[in-house]
Amino acid sequence: MSLRVDAGTARAAMVERQLRNRGISDERVLEAMGRVPRELFVPEAVREHAYEDGALPIGGGQTISQPYIVATICALLGLDGSERVLDVGTGSGYQAAVLAELAAEVVTIERIPELAETARAALATAGYERVDVRVGDGSLGVPERAPFAAIAVAAAAPTIPEALYSQLEDGGRLVVPRGSRWGQELVLVVRAAAGPEERASIPCRFVPLLGEEGFGRS
Ligand code: SAH
């Protein structure tokens, strides 16, 4: 009982201090992150740190993204609740859960089967069993569920993955950390009639997107 109360308090503090006070103003995003139980998406060993201002290890050399980064990605996607969204790099499943609060349908894809399995279980426990969790190379998107109104990529890519752009509907929005393995910038790409429109956002540091349109297999 007290654990649940503590998590609720910690979550509310996270939303105010780490998000609102730092300029996240999209009320739907703030509400969504105030609802998703982040503690269910981190390994038990680091559960007490679930609401801290940073990324945390989730196994397999991967991390659950910092809350501020998750909020920034969601705000850039500008969702209104009607969309089908693709989340590349499921990891813990936390970003997928927040997207499920913000959009109509969420498809998420992870290359490491064990992480996908753990994420699927966490999503079900947290009440997001409708999220479609897949295993595969997300740098190629999920063609059989395309087109998407929005795509969020949680791993760093050297360039905008062509396959992902091609799976956006007209006016669709893609957010991807672009740069080197060591540092990137979050980029918003909008699919427009005249071609891709790009807008740079904040500097960030993500684990590399491996695969066909990422940094290769190694
Ligand atoms: N959104 C996640 C963040 C996970 S970190 C969360 O909220 O926890 C990024 C994830 O991308 C890692 O789990 C990594 O295994 C995965 N990844 C890297 N390259 C990928 C690819 N080509 N396809 C799918 N997943 C990939």
Short mmCIF file of C-alpha atoms and ligand atoms in Angstrom, two decimals:
data_model
loop_
_atom_site.label_atom_id
_atom_site.label_comp_id
_atom_site.label_asym_id
_atom_site.label_seq_id
_atom_site.Cartn_x
_atom_site.Cartn_y
_atom_site.Cartn_z
CA MET A 1 0.00 0.00 0.00
CA SER A 2 2.62 2.54 1.03
CA LEU A 3 4.71 1.59 -2.00
CA ARG A 4 1.84 2.60 -4.25
CA VAL A 5 1.38 5.93 -2.44
CA ASP A 6 5.13 6.61 -2.66
CA ALA A 7 5.17 5.89 -6.38
CA GLY A 8 2.25 8.26 -6.93
CA THR A 9 3.98 11.04 -5.00
CA ALA A 10 7.29 10.46 -6.77
CA ARG A 11 5.52 10.48 -10.15
CA ALA A 12 3.75 13.77 -9.44
CA ALA A 13 7.05 15.33 -8.34
CA MET A 14 8.76 14.04 -11.50
CA VAL A 15 6.09 15.67 -13.67
CA GLU A 16 6.43 19.05 -11.94
CA ARG A 17 10.20 19.23 -11.43
CA GLN A 18 11.64 17.34 -14.37
CA LEU A 19 9.02 18.12 -16.99
CA ARG A 20 6.82 21.19 -16.41
CA ASN A 21 9.54 23.29 -14.77
CA ARG A 22 11.86 22.47 -17.67
CA GLY A 23 9.49 23.67 -20.34
CA ILE A 24 7.31 20.70 -21.26
CA SER A 25 3.96 22.45 -21.69
CA ASP A 26 1.84 19.90 -23.57
CA GLU A 27 -0.84 19.07 -20.97
CA ARG A 28 -1.71 15.74 -22.58
CA VAL A 29 1.93 14.64 -22.29
CA LEU A 30 2.16 15.81 -18.66
CA GLU A 31 -1.05 13.95 -17.80
CA ALA A 32 0.07 10.79 -19.59
CA MET A 33 3.38 10.73 -17.73
CA GLY A 34 1.50 11.39 -14.51
CA ARG A 35 -0.46 8.21 -15.12
CA VAL A 36 2.05 5.61 -16.36
CA PRO A 37 3.58 3.62 -13.46
CA ARG A 38 7.25 3.92 -14.47
CA GLU A 39 8.30 1.71 -11.54
CA LEU A 40 6.73 -1.29 -13.33
CA PHE A 41 9.05 -0.82 -16.32
CA VAL A 42 12.40 -0.92 -14.49
CA PRO A 43 14.15 -4.01 -13.07
CA GLU A 44 13.43 -4.66 -9.42
CA ALA A 45 17.05 -3.95 -8.49
CA VAL A 46 16.74 -0.28 -9.54
CA ARG A 47 13.04 0.20 -8.74
CA GLU A 48 13.71 2.75 -5.99
CA HIS A 49 15.35 4.95 -8.65
CA ALA A 50 12.42 4.73 -11.08
CA TYR A 51 11.50 8.42 -10.80
CA GLU A 52 15.01 9.85 -10.83
CA ASP A 53 16.11 12.32 -13.45
CA GLY A 54 18.04 10.00 -15.73
CA ALA A 55 18.21 6.82 -17.78
CA LEU A 56 18.44 3.45 -15.96
CA PRO A 57 19.87 0.07 -17.01
CA ILE A 58 17.26 -2.51 -18.07
CA GLY A 59 19.59 -5.39 -19.04
CA GLY A 60 21.21 -6.41 -22.32
CA GLY A 61 23.32 -3.22 -22.21
CA GLN A 62 20.18 -1.17 -22.86
CA THR A 63 18.48 1.62 -20.92
CA ILE A 64 15.05 3.04 -20.16
CA SER A 65 15.15 6.66 -21.36
CA GLN A 66 15.21 9.66 -19.02
CA PRO A 67 11.65 10.97 -18.34
CA TYR A 68 12.48 14.40 -19.83
CA ILE A 69 13.58 12.78 -23.09
CA VAL A 70 10.42 10.63 -23.28
CA ALA A 71 8.31 13.77 -22.71
CA THR A 72 10.23 15.74 -25.34
CA ILE A 73 9.75 13.00 -27.95
CA CYS A 74 6.02 12.81 -27.17
CA ALA A 75 5.60 16.59 -27.28
CA LEU A 76 7.37 16.78 -30.68
CA LEU A 77 4.98 14.13 -32.05
CA GLY A 78 2.02 16.42 -31.19
CA LEU A 79 -0.49 13.58 -30.76
CA ASP A 80 -4.25 14.21 -30.36
CA GLY A 81 -5.42 10.70 -29.49
CA SER A 82 -6.57 9.53 -32.92
CA GLU A 83 -3.27 8.23 -34.30
CA ARG A 84 -1.60 4.92 -35.03
CA VAL A 85 1.96 5.23 -33.75
CA LEU A 86 5.13 3.17 -34.24
CA ASP A 87 7.68 3.02 -31.40
CA VAL A 88 11.11 1.74 -32.50
CA GLY A 89 13.29 0.27 -29.73
CA THR A 90 10.76 -1.03 -27.18
CA GLY A 91 13.38 -1.54 -24.46
CA SER A 92 11.45 -1.54 -21.18
CA GLY A 93 8.15 -0.68 -22.86
CA TYR A 94 7.83 2.60 -20.93
CA GLN A 95 7.82 4.90 -23.97
CA ALA A 96 5.24 2.60 -25.60
CA ALA A 97 3.01 2.88 -22.51
CA VAL A 98 3.19 6.68 -22.56
CA LEU A 99 2.37 6.64 -26.28
CA ALA A 100 -0.59 4.34 -25.54
CA GLU A 101 -1.97 7.06 -23.25
CA LEU A 102 -1.59 9.61 -26.06
CA ALA A 103 -2.67 7.81 -29.23
CA ALA A 104 -5.25 5.30 -30.44
CA GLU A 105 -2.95 2.44 -31.46
CA VAL A 106 0.68 1.64 -30.66
CA VAL A 107 2.95 -0.80 -32.47
CA THR A 108 6.40 -1.25 -30.93
CA ILE A 109 9.40 -3.22 -32.19
CA GLU A 110 12.51 -4.44 -30.35
CA ARG A 111 15.48 -6.42 -31.71
CA ILE A 112 16.31 -8.25 -28.44
CA PRO A 113 13.67 -10.96 -27.85
CA GLU A 114 14.19 -11.11 -24.05
CA LEU A 115 13.58 -7.36 -23.72
CA ALA A 116 10.47 -7.59 -25.88
CA GLU A 117 9.16 -10.38 -23.64
CA THR A 118 9.78 -8.43 -20.43
CA ALA A 119 8.23 -5.32 -21.96
CA ARG A 120 5.16 -7.26 -23.05
CA ALA A 121 4.68 -8.52 -19.49
CA ALA A 122 5.18 -5.05 -17.96
CA LEU A 123 2.74 -3.49 -20.45
CA ALA A 124 0.12 -6.12 -19.54
CA THR A 125 0.64 -5.61 -15.80
CA ALA A 126 0.29 -1.85 -16.22
CA GLY A 127 -2.91 -2.27 -18.25
CA TYR A 128 -1.56 -1.60 -21.76
CA GLU A 129 -2.12 -5.08 -23.21
CA ARG A 130 -3.38 -3.61 -26.49
CA VAL A 131 0.12 -2.45 -27.45
CA ASP A 132 1.38 -4.63 -30.32
CA VAL A 133 4.92 -5.73 -29.30
CA ARG A 134 7.07 -7.20 -32.08
CA VAL A 135 10.57 -8.61 -32.36
CA GLY A 136 12.68 -7.59 -35.34
CA ASP A 137 14.80 -4.93 -37.01
CA GLY A 138 12.88 -1.73 -36.31
CA SER A 139 15.16 0.32 -38.57
CA LEU A 140 13.03 -1.18 -41.36
CA GLY A 141 9.78 -0.19 -39.64
CA VAL A 142 6.72 -2.44 -39.63
CA PRO A 143 5.48 -2.31 -43.26
CA GLU A 144 2.42 -4.50 -42.65
CA ARG A 145 1.01 -1.99 -40.10
CA ALA A 146 1.99 1.17 -42.07
CA PRO A 147 1.20 3.98 -42.61
CA PHE A 148 1.77 5.65 -39.24
CA ALA A 149 0.78 9.16 -38.19
CA ALA A 150 3.81 9.25 -35.91
CA ILE A 151 7.01 7.28 -35.36
CA ALA A 152 9.26 7.55 -32.29
CA VAL A 153 12.77 6.12 -32.44
CA ALA A 154 14.52 5.47 -29.10
CA ALA A 155 17.95 4.60 -30.50
CA ALA A 156 20.53 6.72 -32.30
CA ALA A 157 20.72 6.63 -36.10
CA PRO A 158 23.47 8.00 -38.38
CA THR A 159 20.86 9.33 -40.84
CA ILE A 160 17.06 9.48 -41.05
CA PRO A 161 16.07 5.86 -41.77
CA GLU A 162 14.49 5.89 -45.23
CA ALA A 163 12.12 2.98 -44.49
CA LEU A 164 10.70 4.78 -41.47
CA TYR A 165 10.10 8.00 -43.41
CA SER A 166 8.37 6.01 -46.16
CA GLN A 167 5.97 4.47 -43.59
CA LEU A 168 4.67 7.89 -42.47
CA GLU A 169 1.30 9.07 -43.70
CA ASP A 170 1.14 12.52 -45.35
CA GLY A 171 1.74 15.09 -42.62
CA GLY A 172 3.08 12.32 -40.39
CA ARG A 173 5.82 13.05 -37.85
CA LEU A 174 9.01 11.10 -37.11
CA VAL A 175 11.27 11.82 -34.13
CA VAL A 176 14.73 10.29 -34.18
CA PRO A 177 18.05 10.95 -32.40
CA ARG A 178 20.48 11.58 -35.27
CA GLY A 179 24.24 11.78 -35.02
CA SER A 180 27.17 9.60 -34.03
CA ARG A 181 27.27 6.72 -31.57
CA TRP A 182 28.47 9.14 -28.88
CA GLY A 183 26.12 12.07 -29.22
CA GLN A 184 23.06 13.06 -31.20
CA GLU A 185 20.38 15.65 -31.59
CA LEU A 186 16.70 14.85 -31.47
CA VAL A 187 15.28 15.62 -34.93
CA LEU A 188 11.63 16.02 -35.91
CA VAL A 189 10.93 15.12 -39.54
CA VAL A 190 7.50 15.91 -41.02
CA ARG A 191 6.39 14.18 -44.21
CA ALA A 192 5.20 17.01 -46.48
CA ALA A 193 4.11 17.12 -50.13
CA ALA A 194 7.31 18.95 -51.06
CA GLY A 195 9.51 16.45 -49.21
CA PRO A 196 10.83 16.01 -45.66
CA GLU A 197 10.75 19.05 -43.38
CA GLU A 198 13.30 18.86 -40.57
CA ARG A 199 13.47 20.62 -37.26
CA ALA A 200 16.28 20.13 -34.79
CA SER A 201 15.54 19.85 -31.07
CA ILE A 202 17.67 19.13 -28.01
CA PRO A 203 21.04 17.36 -27.81
CA CYS A 204 20.77 13.82 -26.47
CA ARG A 205 22.59 10.53 -26.07
CA PHE A 206 20.92 7.24 -26.96
CA VAL A 207 22.16 3.68 -27.43
CA PRO A 208 22.80 2.95 -31.12
CA LEU A 209 20.08 1.79 -33.49
CA LEU A 210 21.56 -1.39 -34.93
CA GLY A 211 20.32 -3.02 -38.12
CA GLU A 212 19.86 -2.42 -41.79
CA GLU A 213 19.31 1.37 -41.63
CA GLY A 214 21.13 1.98 -38.36
CA PHE A 215 24.78 1.48 -37.44
CA GLY A 216 25.00 -2.03 -38.93
CA ARG A 217 25.04 -5.30 -37.05
CA SER A 218 28.11 -4.99 -34.85
N1 SAH B 1 11.92 3.25 -25.46
C1 SAH B 1 12.74 2.48 -24.53
C2 SAH B 1 14.19 2.85 -24.65
C3 SAH B 1 15.01 1.65 -24.95
S1 SAH B 1 16.67 1.95 -25.42
C4 SAH B 1 12.21 2.61 -23.13
O1 SAH B 1 11.31 3.42 -22.90
O2 SAH B 1 12.66 1.87 -22.26
C5 SAH B 1 16.61 1.55 -27.12
C6 SAH B 1 16.22 0.16 -27.52
O3 SAH B 1 16.36 0.06 -28.92
C7 SAH B 1 17.08 -0.96 -26.94
O4 SAH B 1 16.27 -1.86 -26.23
C8 SAH B 1 17.69 -1.65 -28.16
O5 SAH B 1 17.81 -3.05 -28.06
C9 SAH B 1 16.69 -1.28 -29.23
N2 SAH B 1 17.17 -1.33 -30.62
C10 SAH B 1 18.37 -0.98 -31.12
N3 SAH B 1 18.39 -1.18 -32.45
C11 SAH B 1 17.17 -1.66 -32.81
C12 SAH B 1 16.56 -2.07 -34.04
N4 SAH B 1 17.22 -1.99 -35.21
N5 SAH B 1 15.29 -2.52 -34.00
C13 SAH B 1 14.61 -2.59 -32.85
N6 SAH B 1 15.12 -2.23 -31.65
C14 SAH B 1 16.38 -1.76 -31.62
#
